[in-house]
Coordinates of N, CA and C in Angstrom, one line a residue:
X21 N -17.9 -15.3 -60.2 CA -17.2 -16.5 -60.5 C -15.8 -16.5 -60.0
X22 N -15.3 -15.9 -59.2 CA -14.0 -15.4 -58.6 C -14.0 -16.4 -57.7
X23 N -14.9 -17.4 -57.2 CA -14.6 -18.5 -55.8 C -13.9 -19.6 -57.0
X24 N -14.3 -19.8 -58.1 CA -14.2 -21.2 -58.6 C -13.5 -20.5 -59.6
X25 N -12.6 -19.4 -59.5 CA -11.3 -19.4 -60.8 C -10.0 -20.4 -59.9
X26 N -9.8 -19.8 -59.1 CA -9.0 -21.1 -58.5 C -9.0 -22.4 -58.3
X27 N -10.4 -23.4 -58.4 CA -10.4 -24.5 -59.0 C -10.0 -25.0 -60.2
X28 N -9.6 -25.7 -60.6 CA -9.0 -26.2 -62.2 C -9.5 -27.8 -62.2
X29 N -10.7 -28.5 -62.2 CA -11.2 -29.6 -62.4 C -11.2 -29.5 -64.0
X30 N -10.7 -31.2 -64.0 CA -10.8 -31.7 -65.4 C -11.7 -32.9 -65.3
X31 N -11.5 -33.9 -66.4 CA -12.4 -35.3 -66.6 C -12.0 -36.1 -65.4
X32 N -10.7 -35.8 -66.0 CA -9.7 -37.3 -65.0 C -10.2 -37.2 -63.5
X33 N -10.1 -35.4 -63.1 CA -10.0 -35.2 -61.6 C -11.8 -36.2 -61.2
X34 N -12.7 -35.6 -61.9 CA -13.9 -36.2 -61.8 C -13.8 -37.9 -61.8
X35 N -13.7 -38.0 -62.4 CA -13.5 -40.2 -62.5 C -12.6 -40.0 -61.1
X36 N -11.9 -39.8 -61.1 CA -11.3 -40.1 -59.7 C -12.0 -39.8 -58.6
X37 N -12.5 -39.1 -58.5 CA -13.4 -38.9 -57.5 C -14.5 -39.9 -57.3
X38 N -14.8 -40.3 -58.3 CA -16.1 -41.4 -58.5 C -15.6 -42.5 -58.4
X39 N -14.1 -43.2 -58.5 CA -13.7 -44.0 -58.6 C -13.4 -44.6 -56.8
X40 N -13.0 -43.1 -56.6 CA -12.7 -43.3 -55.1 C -13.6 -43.6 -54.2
X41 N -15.3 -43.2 -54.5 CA -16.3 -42.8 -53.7 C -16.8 -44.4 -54.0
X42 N -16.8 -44.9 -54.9 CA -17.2 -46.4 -55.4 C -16.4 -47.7 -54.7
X43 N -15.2 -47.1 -54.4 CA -14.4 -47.9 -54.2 C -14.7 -48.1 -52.4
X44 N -14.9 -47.1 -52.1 CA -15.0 -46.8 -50.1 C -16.5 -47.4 -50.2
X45 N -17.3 -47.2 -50.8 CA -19.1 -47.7 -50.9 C -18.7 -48.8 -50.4
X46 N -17.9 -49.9 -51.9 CA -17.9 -51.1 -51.6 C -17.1 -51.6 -50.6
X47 N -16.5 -51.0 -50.2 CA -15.6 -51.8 -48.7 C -16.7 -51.5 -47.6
X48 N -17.1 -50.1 -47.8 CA -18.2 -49.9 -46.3 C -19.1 -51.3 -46.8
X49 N -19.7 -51.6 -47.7 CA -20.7 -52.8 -48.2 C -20.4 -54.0 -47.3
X50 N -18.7 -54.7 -47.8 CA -18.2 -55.6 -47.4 C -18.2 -55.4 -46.4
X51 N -18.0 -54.6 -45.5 CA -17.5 -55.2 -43.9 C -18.8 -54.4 -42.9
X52 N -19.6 -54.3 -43.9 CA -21.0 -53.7 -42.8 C -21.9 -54.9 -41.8
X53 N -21.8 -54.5 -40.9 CA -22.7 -55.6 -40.1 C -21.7 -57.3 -39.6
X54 N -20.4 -56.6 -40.1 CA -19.0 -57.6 -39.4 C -18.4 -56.9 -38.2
X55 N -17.5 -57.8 -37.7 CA -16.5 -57.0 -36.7 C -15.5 -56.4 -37.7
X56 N -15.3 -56.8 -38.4 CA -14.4 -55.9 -39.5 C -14.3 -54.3 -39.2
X57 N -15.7 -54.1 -39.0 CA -15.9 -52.5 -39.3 C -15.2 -52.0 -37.8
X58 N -15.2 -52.6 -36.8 CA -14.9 -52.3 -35.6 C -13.5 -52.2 -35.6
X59 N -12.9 -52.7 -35.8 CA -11.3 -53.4 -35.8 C -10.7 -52.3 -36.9
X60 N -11.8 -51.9 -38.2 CA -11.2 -50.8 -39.0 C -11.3 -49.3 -38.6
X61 N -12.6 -49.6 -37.6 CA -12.6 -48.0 -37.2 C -11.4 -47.5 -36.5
X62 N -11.1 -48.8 -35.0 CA -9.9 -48.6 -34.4 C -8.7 -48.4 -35.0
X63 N -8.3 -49.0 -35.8 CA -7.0 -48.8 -36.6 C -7.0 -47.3 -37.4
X64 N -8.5 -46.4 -37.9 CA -8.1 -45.1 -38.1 C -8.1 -44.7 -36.9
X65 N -8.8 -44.9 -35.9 CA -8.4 -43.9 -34.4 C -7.3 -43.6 -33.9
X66 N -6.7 -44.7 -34.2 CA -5.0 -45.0 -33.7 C -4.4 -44.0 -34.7
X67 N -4.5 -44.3 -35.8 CA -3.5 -43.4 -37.1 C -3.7 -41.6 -36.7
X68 N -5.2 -41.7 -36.1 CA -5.4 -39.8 -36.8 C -4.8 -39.8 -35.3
X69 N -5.3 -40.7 -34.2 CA -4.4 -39.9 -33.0 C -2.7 -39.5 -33.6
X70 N -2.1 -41.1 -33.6 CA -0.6 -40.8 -34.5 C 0.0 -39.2 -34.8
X71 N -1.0 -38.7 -35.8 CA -0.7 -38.2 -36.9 C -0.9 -37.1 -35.9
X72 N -1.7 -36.7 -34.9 CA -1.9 -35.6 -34.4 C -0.6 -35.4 -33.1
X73 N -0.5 -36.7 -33.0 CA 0.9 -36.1 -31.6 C 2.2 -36.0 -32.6
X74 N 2.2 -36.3 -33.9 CA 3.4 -35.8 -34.4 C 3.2 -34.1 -35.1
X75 N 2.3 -34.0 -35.4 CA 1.5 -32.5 -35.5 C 2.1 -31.8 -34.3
X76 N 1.7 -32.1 -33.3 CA 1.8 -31.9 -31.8 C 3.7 -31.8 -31.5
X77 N 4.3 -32.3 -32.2 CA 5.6 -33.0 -31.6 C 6.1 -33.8 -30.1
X78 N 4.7 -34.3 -30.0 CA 4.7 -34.8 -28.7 C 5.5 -36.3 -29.2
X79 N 7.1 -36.5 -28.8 CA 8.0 -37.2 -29.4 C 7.5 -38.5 -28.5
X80 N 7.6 -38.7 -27.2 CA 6.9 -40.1 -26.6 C 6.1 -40.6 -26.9
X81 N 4.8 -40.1 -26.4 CA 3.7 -40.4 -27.6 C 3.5 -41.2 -28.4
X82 N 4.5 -40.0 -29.9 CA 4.5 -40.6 -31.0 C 5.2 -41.7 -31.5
X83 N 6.3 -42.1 -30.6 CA 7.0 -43.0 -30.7 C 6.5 -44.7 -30.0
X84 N 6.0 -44.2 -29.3 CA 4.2 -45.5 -28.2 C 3.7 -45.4 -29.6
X85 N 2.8 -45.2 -29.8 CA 1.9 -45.1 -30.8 C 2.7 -45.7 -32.7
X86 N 4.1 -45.1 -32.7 CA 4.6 -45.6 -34.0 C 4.7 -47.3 -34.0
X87 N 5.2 -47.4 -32.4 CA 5.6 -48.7 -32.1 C 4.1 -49.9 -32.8
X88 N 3.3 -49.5 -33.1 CA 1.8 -50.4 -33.8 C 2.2 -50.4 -34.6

């Protein structure tokens, strides 16, 4: 039991998790089989690239890419 003494889950953490997983279902629901989904995928592609050229410190880049 030494892998999961460092975990500390409670009630709350659990609902949260359910709340969260319920909540992404129903958006994937809403916008499945729309251009929605397309237009949302692009806008995380853009963010995780973002987040990686600031990771990166690649300052042009990141400053192209803030400019969205």
């Amino acid at each position: 039991m030494e892998l999961f003494d460092t975990f500390k889950f409670s009630v709350v953490d659990i609902i949260d998790v359910i709340l969260v997983a319920f909540l992404l279902y129903y958006f994937y629901k809403l916008v499945k089989g729309t251009v929605a989904i397309n237009i949302f995928i692009g806008i995380v592609i853009i963010y995780l690239i973002f987040k990686v050229t600031q990771a990166l410190q690649m300052t042009l880049f990141s400053s192209i890419l803030g400019g969205f």
